[in-house]
Amino acid sequence: MKLTGYPPSDKHIYSIFLRSSSSTTKHKPKHHLTTSKLRIPRDRATVQPEINQRMAGEGDDQLKLLGLWVSPYTHRVKLALSFKGLSYEYVEEDLSNKSELLLSTNPVHKKVPVLIHNGKPICESQVIVQYLDEEFPNSGVSLLPSDSYDRAIARFWAAYINDKLMPSWLQSSMGKTEEERAEALKQTLEAVANLETAFKECSKGKPFFGGDTVGYLDVSLGAMIGWMRAGEALHGRRTFDATRSPLLNAWMERFAALDAAKAAMPDNNKLVEFVRVRRAAAANN
């Protein structure tokens, strides 16, 4: 299996996920959500959610997210906040000069993302997503399935995305040799095949992993869409395609078209430019 278009210097770009300067932004939902679930019109692939909920940031609830704009783990939390319809303060971290707030709120890993809720920190993206769903059950969509078995299955596949798909996808561009990158690509395609089966089983013929509405697995995998599209623009290679993974390919288009997803995902052109700048800098060193 020959892998082309991936210069070795790309390992400086994709290694989860580099540096930017600090800034603070207030985020309020631009979309609208219901207190129940997003209802998908039968004749449309997108939804227009509506808000009817108590917003975080009002009253006693204060949410602050420490993140990095290029990090898919940060994107995952932003997606959850967006689908839950929760407003929050966003703080962009500089990983070359980590803030005292980051070091004090995540002293174990010293990584983003970190969610701070009323002064209490929660670390690790999937833990944060579960926390938000449990802490704000009446806000936005319910991400985790109500059935305990379905919840266990969703958590299993979310762990699979973190442990199998994301590392192999990254290694397919970061590998030191063509052989390493080719092996990583093979593992990526195997992971995609397994997730194609998982989507068929979890969705039960409906638009999302969560069924009629976006759920925990949609948010977990949706965090990779920005980088998948950037990779396609840069290298001409699709992670999901209509031949090998038609269900996931169609799912990605549906998910990315949702207003709540658009509000949380990074700008694709900005990601592509980021990669090009980093690649040029690495080539000159």
PDB file of C-alpha atoms in Angstrom:
ATOM      1  CA  MET A   1       0.000   0.000   0.000  1.00  0.00           C
ATOM      2  CA  LYS A   2       1.635   3.214  -1.147  1.00  0.00           C
ATOM      3  CA  LEU A   3       1.040   6.412   0.792  1.00  0.00           C
ATOM      4  CA  THR A   4       1.726   9.649  -1.034  1.00  0.00           C
ATOM      5  CA  GLY A   5       1.518  13.357  -0.323  1.00  0.00           C
ATOM      6  CA  TYR A   6       2.503  13.175   3.349  1.00  0.00           C
ATOM      7  CA  PRO A   7       5.874  14.848   3.946  1.00  0.00           C
ATOM      8  CA  PRO A   8       7.641  13.777   7.155  1.00  0.00           C
ATOM      9  CA  SER A   9       7.539  17.366   8.398  1.00  0.00           C
ATOM     10  CA  ASP A  10       3.768  16.969   8.864  1.00  0.00           C
ATOM     11  CA  LYS A  11       4.478  15.281  12.182  1.00  0.00           C
ATOM     12  CA  HIS A  12       5.122  18.785  13.495  1.00  0.00           C
ATOM     13  CA  ILE A  13       1.634  19.785  12.404  1.00  0.00           C
ATOM     14  CA  TYR A  14      -0.714  17.039  13.513  1.00  0.00           C
ATOM     15  CA  SER A  15       0.730  16.173  16.916  1.00  0.00           C
ATOM     16  CA  ILE A  16      -2.355  17.205  18.916  1.00  0.00           C
ATOM     17  CA  PHE A  17      -2.333  19.979  18.375  1.00  0.00           C
ATOM     18  CA  LEU A  18       0.366  22.534  18.677  1.00  0.00           C
ATOM     19  CA  ARG A  19       0.392  26.138  19.846  1.00  0.00           C
ATOM     20  CA  SER A  20      -1.406  29.444  19.656  1.00  0.00           C
ATOM     21  CA  SER A  21      -1.595  32.577  21.758  1.00  0.00           C
ATOM     22  CA  SER A  22      -3.962  33.010  24.694  1.00  0.00           C
ATOM     23  CA  SER A  23      -7.294  34.742  24.319  1.00  0.00           C
ATOM     24  CA  THR A  24     -10.659  34.778  26.065  1.00  0.00           C
ATOM     25  CA  THR A  25     -14.036  34.698  24.330  1.00  0.00           C
ATOM     26  CA  LYS A  26     -17.620  34.534  25.516  1.00  0.00           C
ATOM     27  CA  HIS A  27     -19.656  31.939  23.616  1.00  0.00           C
ATOM     28  CA  LYS A  28     -23.415  32.040  23.431  1.00  0.00           C
ATOM     29  CA  PRO A  29     -25.397  29.604  21.316  1.00  0.00           C
ATOM     30  CA  LYS A  30     -26.309  31.009  17.909  1.00  0.00           C
ATOM     31  CA  HIS A  31     -28.560  28.068  17.164  1.00  0.00           C
ATOM     32  CA  HIS A  32     -31.739  26.937  18.861  1.00  0.00           C
ATOM     33  CA  LEU A  33     -32.412  23.723  20.719  1.00  0.00           C
ATOM     34  CA  THR A  34     -35.400  22.067  22.340  1.00  0.00           C
ATOM     35  CA  THR A  35     -35.440  20.649  25.840  1.00  0.00           C
ATOM     36  CA  SER A  36     -36.146  17.228  24.393  1.00  0.00           C
ATOM     37  CA  LYS A  37     -34.294  16.118  21.275  1.00  0.00           C
ATOM     38  CA  LEU A  38     -33.512  17.456  17.828  1.00  0.00           C
ATOM     39  CA  ARG A  39     -36.279  16.290  15.556  1.00  0.00           C
ATOM     40  CA  ILE A  40     -35.118  15.383  12.066  1.00  0.00           C
ATOM     41  CA  PRO A  41     -37.617  16.234   9.306  1.00  0.00           C
ATOM     42  CA  ARG A  42     -38.227  13.150   7.193  1.00  0.00           C
ATOM     43  CA  ASP A  43     -37.599  15.002   3.936  1.00  0.00           C
ATOM     44  CA  ARG A  44     -34.469  16.887   5.031  1.00  0.00           C
ATOM     45  CA  ALA A  45     -30.913  15.908   5.980  1.00  0.00           C
ATOM     46  CA  THR A  46     -30.439  18.867   8.347  1.00  0.00           C
ATOM     47  CA  VAL A  47     -32.306  20.196  11.335  1.00  0.00           C
ATOM     48  CA  GLN A  48     -33.085  23.630  12.672  1.00  0.00           C
ATOM     49  CA  PRO A  49     -33.021  23.279  16.476  1.00  0.00           C
ATOM     50  CA  GLU A  50     -34.865  25.605  18.843  1.00  0.00           C
ATOM     51  CA  ILE A  51     -33.943  26.799  22.327  1.00  0.00           C
ATOM     52  CA  ASN A  52     -36.205  26.419  25.318  1.00  0.00           C
ATOM     53  CA  GLN A  53     -33.927  25.962  28.293  1.00  0.00           C
ATOM     54  CA  ARG A  54     -32.023  27.482  31.194  1.00  0.00           C
ATOM     55  CA  MET A  55     -28.690  28.690  29.915  1.00  0.00           C
ATOM     56  CA  ALA A  56     -25.383  28.012  31.659  1.00  0.00           C
ATOM     57  CA  GLY A  57     -23.787  31.311  32.601  1.00  0.00           C
ATOM     58  CA  GLU A  58     -27.104  32.533  33.979  1.00  0.00           C
ATOM     59  CA  GLY A  59     -27.866  32.231  37.653  1.00  0.00           C
ATOM     60  CA  ASP A  60     -25.473  29.959  39.521  1.00  0.00           C
ATOM     61  CA  ASP A  61     -23.912  28.153  36.564  1.00  0.00           C
ATOM     62  CA  GLN A  62     -20.619  29.470  35.224  1.00  0.00           C
ATOM     63  CA  LEU A  63     -18.811  27.463  32.549  1.00  0.00           C
ATOM     64  CA  LYS A  64     -15.276  28.151  31.339  1.00  0.00           C
ATOM     65  CA  LEU A  65     -13.458  26.048  28.745  1.00  0.00           C
ATOM     66  CA  LEU A  66      -9.672  25.978  28.439  1.00  0.00           C
ATOM     67  CA  GLY A  67      -8.777  24.744  24.986  1.00  0.00           C
ATOM     68  CA  LEU A  68      -6.720  24.929  21.819  1.00  0.00           C
ATOM     69  CA  TRP A  69      -8.461  25.871  18.599  1.00  0.00           C
ATOM     70  CA  VAL A  70      -6.738  23.168  16.526  1.00  0.00           C
ATOM     71  CA  SER A  71      -7.324  20.343  19.026  1.00  0.00           C
ATOM     72  CA  PRO A  72     -10.034  17.804  18.087  1.00  0.00           C
ATOM     73  CA  TYR A  73     -10.453  17.096  21.793  1.00  0.00           C
ATOM     74  CA  THR A  74     -11.363  20.740  22.303  1.00  0.00           C
ATOM     75  CA  HIS A  75     -13.674  20.521  19.278  1.00  0.00           C
ATOM     76  CA  ARG A  76     -15.431  17.584  20.965  1.00  0.00           C
ATOM     77  CA  VAL A  77     -16.254  19.619  24.056  1.00  0.00           C
ATOM     78  CA  LYS A  78     -17.321  22.605  21.975  1.00  0.00           C
ATOM     79  CA  LEU A  79     -19.690  20.348  20.035  1.00  0.00           C
ATOM     80  CA  ALA A  80     -21.221  19.039  23.256  1.00  0.00           C
ATOM     81  CA  LEU A  81     -21.671  22.563  24.624  1.00  0.00           C
ATOM     82  CA  SER A  82     -23.233  23.627  21.342  1.00  0.00           C
ATOM     83  CA  PHE A  83     -25.699  20.734  21.121  1.00  0.00           C
ATOM     84  CA  LYS A  84     -26.565  21.223  24.793  1.00  0.00           C
ATOM     85  CA  GLY A  85     -27.157  24.909  24.021  1.00  0.00           C
ATOM     86  CA  LEU A  86     -24.903  26.089  26.854  1.00  0.00           C
ATOM     87  CA  SER A  87     -23.109  29.425  26.905  1.00  0.00           C
ATOM     88  CA  TYR A  88     -19.567  29.514  28.218  1.00  0.00           C
ATOM     89  CA  GLU A  89     -16.359  31.480  28.408  1.00  0.00           C
ATOM     90  CA  TYR A  90     -13.579  30.183  26.178  1.00  0.00           C
ATOM     91  CA  VAL A  91      -9.885  30.612  27.002  1.00  0.00           C
ATOM     92  CA  GLU A  92      -7.366  29.771  24.259  1.00  0.00           C
ATOM     93  CA  GLU A  93      -4.232  28.219  25.747  1.00  0.00           C
ATOM     94  CA  ASP A  94      -0.645  28.587  24.563  1.00  0.00           C
ATOM     95  CA  LEU A  95       0.898  25.158  25.087  1.00  0.00           C
ATOM     96  CA  SER A  96       4.404  26.571  24.808  1.00  0.00           C
ATOM     97  CA  ASN A  97       3.618  28.760  27.800  1.00  0.00           C
ATOM     98  CA  LYS A  98       0.868  27.016  29.755  1.00  0.00           C
ATOM     99  CA  SER A  99      -1.192  29.235  31.998  1.00  0.00           C
ATOM    100  CA  GLU A 100      -1.254  28.866  35.753  1.00  0.00           C
ATOM    101  CA  LEU A 101      -4.970  28.214  35.431  1.00  0.00           C
ATOM    102  CA  LEU A 102      -4.368  25.206  33.161  1.00  0.00           C
ATOM    103  CA  LEU A 103      -1.562  23.835  35.354  1.00  0.00           C
ATOM    104  CA  SER A 104      -3.642  24.206  38.508  1.00  0.00           C
ATOM    105  CA  THR A 105      -6.848  22.736  37.053  1.00  0.00           C
ATOM    106  CA  ASN A 106      -5.188  19.789  35.285  1.00  0.00           C
ATOM    107  CA  PRO A 107      -2.031  19.108  37.332  1.00  0.00           C
ATOM    108  CA  VAL A 108      -1.917  15.423  36.290  1.00  0.00           C
ATOM    109  CA  HIS A 109      -1.832  15.703  32.478  1.00  0.00           C
ATOM    110  CA  LYS A 110      -1.390  19.473  32.056  1.00  0.00           C
ATOM    111  CA  LYS A 111      -3.397  19.275  28.817  1.00  0.00           C
ATOM    112  CA  VAL A 112      -6.485  20.788  27.267  1.00  0.00           C
ATOM    113  CA  PRO A 113      -9.401  20.638  27.272  1.00  0.00           C
ATOM    114  CA  VAL A 114     -10.417  21.514  30.811  1.00  0.00           C
ATOM    115  CA  LEU A 115     -13.965  22.535  31.689  1.00  0.00           C
ATOM    116  CA  ILE A 116     -14.391  24.625  34.837  1.00  0.00           C
ATOM    117  CA  HIS A 117     -17.921  24.591  36.218  1.00  0.00           C
ATOM    118  CA  ASN A 118     -18.504  26.953  39.129  1.00  0.00           C
ATOM    119  CA  GLY A 119     -14.817  26.750  39.984  1.00  0.00           C
ATOM    120  CA  LYS A 120     -14.576  22.951  39.756  1.00  0.00           C
ATOM    121  CA  PRO A 121     -12.387  21.506  36.965  1.00  0.00           C
ATOM    122  CA  ILE A 122     -13.277  18.479  34.827  1.00  0.00           C
ATOM    123  CA  CYS A 123     -10.602  17.028  32.540  1.00  0.00           C
ATOM    124  CA  GLU A 124     -10.514  14.744  29.468  1.00  0.00           C
ATOM    125  CA  SER A 125     -12.891  15.424  26.592  1.00  0.00           C
ATOM    126  CA  GLN A 126     -15.089  12.340  26.846  1.00  0.00           C
ATOM    127  CA  VAL A 127     -15.416  12.743  30.608  1.00  0.00           C
ATOM    128  CA  ILE A 128     -16.409  16.371  30.065  1.00  0.00           C
ATOM    129  CA  VAL A 129     -19.059  15.456  27.482  1.00  0.00           C
ATOM    130  CA  GLN A 130     -20.607  12.903  29.845  1.00  0.00           C
ATOM    131  CA  TYR A 131     -20.489  15.399  32.701  1.00  0.00           C
ATOM    132  CA  LEU A 132     -22.303  18.058  30.675  1.00  0.00           C
ATOM    133  CA  ASP A 133     -25.029  15.616  29.686  1.00  0.00           C
ATOM    134  CA  GLU A 134     -25.545  14.489  33.281  1.00  0.00           C
ATOM    135  CA  GLU A 135     -25.258  17.941  34.844  1.00  0.00           C
ATOM    136  CA  PHE A 136     -27.612  19.643  32.374  1.00  0.00           C
ATOM    137  CA  PRO A 137     -30.222  16.964  31.591  1.00  0.00           C
ATOM    138  CA  ASN A 138     -32.890  19.489  30.595  1.00  0.00           C
ATOM    139  CA  SER A 139     -30.674  21.517  28.275  1.00  0.00           C
ATOM    140  CA  GLY A 140     -30.528  20.830  24.561  1.00  0.00           C
ATOM    141  CA  VAL A 141     -30.300  17.240  23.393  1.00  0.00           C
ATOM    142  CA  SER A 142     -29.705  14.194  25.566  1.00  0.00           C
ATOM    143  CA  LEU A 143     -26.383  12.868  24.325  1.00  0.00           C
ATOM    144  CA  LEU A 144     -26.089   9.605  26.254  1.00  0.00           C
ATOM    145  CA  PRO A 145     -28.713   6.918  25.576  1.00  0.00           C
ATOM    146  CA  SER A 146     -31.329   6.391  28.270  1.00  0.00           C
ATOM    147  CA  ASP A 147     -30.957   2.606  28.120  1.00  0.00           C
ATOM    148  CA  SER A 148     -28.040   1.300  30.197  1.00  0.00           C
ATOM    149  CA  TYR A 149     -26.960  -1.260  27.580  1.00  0.00           C
ATOM    150  CA  ASP A 150     -27.035   1.340  24.792  1.00  0.00           C
ATOM    151  CA  ARG A 151     -24.985   3.667  27.029  1.00  0.00           C
ATOM    152  CA  ALA A 152     -22.375   0.942  27.518  1.00  0.00           C
ATOM    153  CA  ILE A 153     -22.174   0.340  23.760  1.00  0.00           C
ATOM    154  CA  ALA A 154     -21.825   4.083  23.072  1.00  0.00           C
ATOM    155  CA  ARG A 155     -19.007   4.352  25.613  1.00  0.00           C
ATOM    156  CA  PHE A 156     -17.264   1.329  24.099  1.00  0.00           C
ATOM    157  CA  TRP A 157     -17.227   2.857  20.610  1.00  0.00           C
ATOM    158  CA  ALA A 158     -16.268   6.288  21.925  1.00  0.00           C
ATOM    159  CA  ALA A 159     -13.224   4.680  23.542  1.00  0.00           C
ATOM    160  CA  TYR A 160     -12.512   2.894  20.255  1.00  0.00           C
ATOM    161  CA  ILE A 161     -12.484   6.232  18.423  1.00  0.00           C
ATOM    162  CA  ASN A 162      -9.978   7.617  20.923  1.00  0.00           C
ATOM    163  CA  ASP A 163      -7.804   4.514  21.192  1.00  0.00           C
ATOM    164  CA  LYS A 164      -7.835   3.164  17.622  1.00  0.00           C
ATOM    165  CA  LEU A 165      -9.068   5.597  14.989  1.00  0.00           C
ATOM    166  CA  MET A 166      -7.467   8.845  16.117  1.00  0.00           C
ATOM    167  CA  PRO A 167      -3.938   7.478  16.790  1.00  0.00           C
ATOM    168  CA  SER A 168      -3.780   5.529  13.527  1.00  0.00           C
ATOM    169  CA  TRP A 169      -5.156   8.466  11.531  1.00  0.00           C
ATOM    170  CA  LEU A 170      -2.495  10.737  13.004  1.00  0.00           C
ATOM    171  CA  GLN A 171       0.276   8.195  12.518  1.00  0.00           C
ATOM    172  CA  SER A 172      -0.645   7.842   8.862  1.00  0.00           C
ATOM    173  CA  SER A 173       0.800  11.326   8.411  1.00  0.00           C
ATOM    174  CA  MET A 174       3.275  11.410  11.289  1.00  0.00           C
ATOM    175  CA  GLY A 175       5.084   8.114  10.679  1.00  0.00           C
ATOM    176  CA  LYS A 176       8.844   8.469  10.191  1.00  0.00           C
ATOM    177  CA  THR A 177       8.950   6.093   7.223  1.00  0.00           C
ATOM    178  CA  GLU A 178       6.614   5.258   4.369  1.00  0.00           C
ATOM    179  CA  GLU A 179       6.246   1.760   5.822  1.00  0.00           C
ATOM    180  CA  GLU A 180       5.067   3.163   9.156  1.00  0.00           C
ATOM    181  CA  ARG A 181       2.634   5.493   7.451  1.00  0.00           C
ATOM    182  CA  ALA A 182       1.313   2.697   5.233  1.00  0.00           C
ATOM    183  CA  GLU A 183       0.753   0.427   8.245  1.00  0.00           C
ATOM    184  CA  ALA A 184      -1.037   3.266  10.045  1.00  0.00           C
ATOM    185  CA  LEU A 185      -3.243   3.836   7.005  1.00  0.00           C
ATOM    186  CA  LYS A 186      -4.121   0.125   6.990  1.00  0.00           C
ATOM    187  CA  GLN A 187      -5.101   0.359  10.676  1.00  0.00           C
ATOM    188  CA  THR A 188      -7.128   3.488   9.967  1.00  0.00           C
ATOM    189  CA  LEU A 189      -9.102   1.736   7.250  1.00  0.00           C
ATOM    190  CA  GLU A 190      -9.742  -1.221   9.571  1.00  0.00           C
ATOM    191  CA  ALA A 191     -11.009   1.157  12.259  1.00  0.00           C
ATOM    192  CA  VAL A 192     -13.247   2.907   9.720  1.00  0.00           C
ATOM    193  CA  ALA A 193     -14.690  -0.468   8.644  1.00  0.00           C
ATOM    194  CA  ASN A 194     -15.498  -1.319  12.266  1.00  0.00           C
ATOM    195  CA  LEU A 195     -17.091   2.084  12.834  1.00  0.00           C
ATOM    196  CA  GLU A 196     -19.150   1.643   9.651  1.00  0.00           C
ATOM    197  CA  THR A 197     -20.594  -1.501  11.230  1.00  0.00           C
ATOM    198  CA  ALA A 198     -21.047   0.296  14.547  1.00  0.00           C
ATOM    199  CA  PHE A 199     -23.003   3.071  12.846  1.00  0.00           C
ATOM    200  CA  LYS A 200     -25.322   0.568  11.181  1.00  0.00           C
ATOM    201  CA  GLU A 201     -25.993  -1.151  14.508  1.00  0.00           C
ATOM    202  CA  CYS A 202     -26.295   1.971  16.672  1.00  0.00           C
ATOM    203  CA  SER A 203     -28.312   4.116  14.269  1.00  0.00           C
ATOM    204  CA  LYS A 204     -30.768   1.330  13.370  1.00  0.00           C
ATOM    205  CA  GLY A 205     -31.287   2.906   9.956  1.00  0.00           C
ATOM    206  CA  LYS A 206     -31.719   6.438  11.282  1.00  0.00           C
ATOM    207  CA  PRO A 207     -29.616   9.537  10.505  1.00  0.00           C
ATOM    208  CA  PHE A 208     -27.245   9.566  13.482  1.00  0.00           C
ATOM    209  CA  PHE A 209     -25.437   7.257  15.858  1.00  0.00           C
ATOM    210  CA  GLY A 210     -27.976   8.487  18.415  1.00  0.00           C
ATOM    211  CA  GLY A 211     -30.876   7.546  16.128  1.00  0.00           C
ATOM    212  CA  ASP A 212     -33.149  10.394  15.095  1.00  0.00           C
ATOM    213  CA  THR A 213     -31.030  12.836  17.074  1.00  0.00           C
ATOM    214  CA  VAL A 214     -27.373  13.566  17.625  1.00  0.00           C
ATOM    215  CA  GLY A 215     -25.890  11.531  20.483  1.00  0.00           C
ATOM    216  CA  TYR A 216     -22.684  10.848  22.360  1.00  0.00           C
ATOM    217  CA  LEU A 217     -20.981   8.962  19.517  1.00  0.00           C
ATOM    218  CA  ASP A 218     -21.888  11.645  16.990  1.00  0.00           C
ATOM    219  CA  VAL A 219     -20.106  14.224  19.130  1.00  0.00           C
ATOM    220  CA  SER A 220     -17.159  11.902  19.794  1.00  0.00           C
ATOM    221  CA  LEU A 221     -16.531  11.200  16.109  1.00  0.00           C
ATOM    222  CA  GLY A 222     -17.687  14.610  14.908  1.00  0.00           C
ATOM    223  CA  ALA A 223     -14.656  16.120  16.636  1.00  0.00           C
ATOM    224  CA  MET A 224     -12.484  14.688  13.845  1.00  0.00           C
ATOM    225  CA  ILE A 225     -14.421  16.140  10.918  1.00  0.00           C
ATOM    226  CA  GLY A 226     -12.488  19.407  10.759  1.00  0.00           C
ATOM    227  CA  TRP A 227      -9.144  17.637  10.488  1.00  0.00           C
ATOM    228  CA  MET A 228     -10.495  14.990   8.120  1.00  0.00           C
ATOM    229  CA  ARG A 229     -11.619  17.716   5.739  1.00  0.00           C
ATOM    230  CA  ALA A 230      -8.336  19.583   6.108  1.00  0.00           C
ATOM    231  CA  GLY A 231      -6.474  16.369   5.332  1.00  0.00           C
ATOM    232  CA  GLU A 232      -8.591  15.838   2.237  1.00  0.00           C
ATOM    233  CA  ALA A 233      -7.935  19.389   1.033  1.00  0.00           C
ATOM    234  CA  LEU A 234      -4.191  19.035   1.586  1.00  0.00           C
ATOM    235  CA  HIS A 235      -3.593  15.446   0.504  1.00  0.00           C
ATOM    236  CA  GLY A 236      -6.616  14.403  -1.564  1.00  0.00           C
ATOM    237  CA  ARG A 237      -7.450  11.476   0.706  1.00  0.00           C
ATOM    238  CA  ARG A 238     -10.872  10.944   2.282  1.00  0.00           C
ATOM    239  CA  THR A 239     -11.154   9.097   5.584  1.00  0.00           C
ATOM    240  CA  PHE A 240     -14.804   8.268   4.861  1.00  0.00           C
ATOM    241  CA  ASP A 241     -15.877   7.728   1.271  1.00  0.00           C
ATOM    242  CA  ALA A 242     -18.895   6.485  -0.640  1.00  0.00           C
ATOM    243  CA  THR A 243     -17.188   3.232  -1.620  1.00  0.00           C
ATOM    244  CA  ARG A 244     -15.589   1.897   1.577  1.00  0.00           C
ATOM    245  CA  SER A 245     -17.782   3.614   4.159  1.00  0.00           C
ATOM    246  CA  PRO A 246     -20.985   4.938   2.552  1.00  0.00           C
ATOM    247  CA  LEU A 247     -22.897   5.164   5.832  1.00  0.00           C
ATOM    248  CA  LEU A 248     -20.199   7.196   7.596  1.00  0.00           C
ATOM    249  CA  ASN A 249     -19.652   9.309   4.505  1.00  0.00           C
ATOM    250  CA  ALA A 250     -23.338  10.290   4.439  1.00  0.00           C
ATOM    251  CA  TRP A 251     -23.380  10.710   8.229  1.00  0.00           C
ATOM    252  CA  MET A 252     -20.471  13.169   8.108  1.00  0.00           C
ATOM    253  CA  GLU A 253     -22.268  15.375   5.598  1.00  0.00           C
ATOM    254  CA  ARG A 254     -25.488  15.339   7.665  1.00  0.00           C
ATOM    255  CA  PHE A 255     -23.708  16.059  10.922  1.00  0.00           C
ATOM    256  CA  ALA A 256     -21.532  18.857   9.537  1.00  0.00           C
ATOM    257  CA  ALA A 257     -24.608  20.551   8.045  1.00  0.00           C
ATOM    258  CA  LEU A 258     -26.295  20.993  11.433  1.00  0.00           C
ATOM    259  CA  ASP A 259     -26.268  24.538  12.800  1.00  0.00           C
ATOM    260  CA  ALA A 260     -25.050  23.342  16.190  1.00  0.00           C
ATOM    261  CA  ALA A 261     -22.110  21.570  14.542  1.00  0.00           C
ATOM    262  CA  LYS A 262     -21.239  24.523  12.330  1.00  0.00           C
ATOM    263  CA  ALA A 263     -21.136  26.775  15.392  1.00  0.00           C
ATOM    264  CA  ALA A 264     -18.539  24.553  17.093  1.00  0.00           C
ATOM    265  CA  MET A 265     -16.291  23.200  14.345  1.00  0.00           C
ATOM    266  CA  PRO A 266     -13.143  25.021  13.211  1.00  0.00           C
ATOM    267  CA  ASP A 267     -13.019  26.846   9.898  1.00  0.00           C
ATOM    268  CA  ASN A 268     -11.621  24.424   7.324  1.00  0.00           C
ATOM    269  CA  ASN A 269      -9.687  27.075   5.382  1.00  0.00           C
ATOM    270  CA  LYS A 270      -8.086  28.266   8.603  1.00  0.00           C
ATOM    271  CA  LEU A 271      -6.967  24.722   9.450  1.00  0.00           C
ATOM    272  CA  VAL A 272      -5.506  24.218   5.987  1.00  0.00           C
ATOM    273  CA  GLU A 273      -3.613  27.502   6.196  1.00  0.00           C
ATOM    274  CA  PHE A 274      -2.361  26.557   9.651  1.00  0.00           C
ATOM    275  CA  VAL A 275      -0.923  23.323   8.271  1.00  0.00           C
ATOM    276  CA  ARG A 276       0.734  25.092   5.353  1.00  0.00           C
ATOM    277  CA  VAL A 277       2.350  27.682   7.605  1.00  0.00           C
ATOM    278  CA  ARG A 278       3.637  25.039  10.009  1.00  0.00           C
ATOM    279  CA  ARG A 279       4.926  22.931   7.144  1.00  0.00           C
ATOM    280  CA  ALA A 280       6.803  25.894   5.666  1.00  0.00           C
ATOM    281  CA  ALA A 281       8.282  26.743   9.060  1.00  0.00           C
ATOM    282  CA  ALA A 282       9.394  23.128   9.577  1.00  0.00           C
ATOM    283  CA  ALA A 283      11.002  23.027   6.108  1.00  0.00           C
ATOM    284  CA  ASN A 284      13.056  26.131   6.891  1.00  0.00           C
ATOM    285  CA  ASN A 285      14.451  24.702  10.161  1.00  0.00           C
TER     286      ASN A 285
END
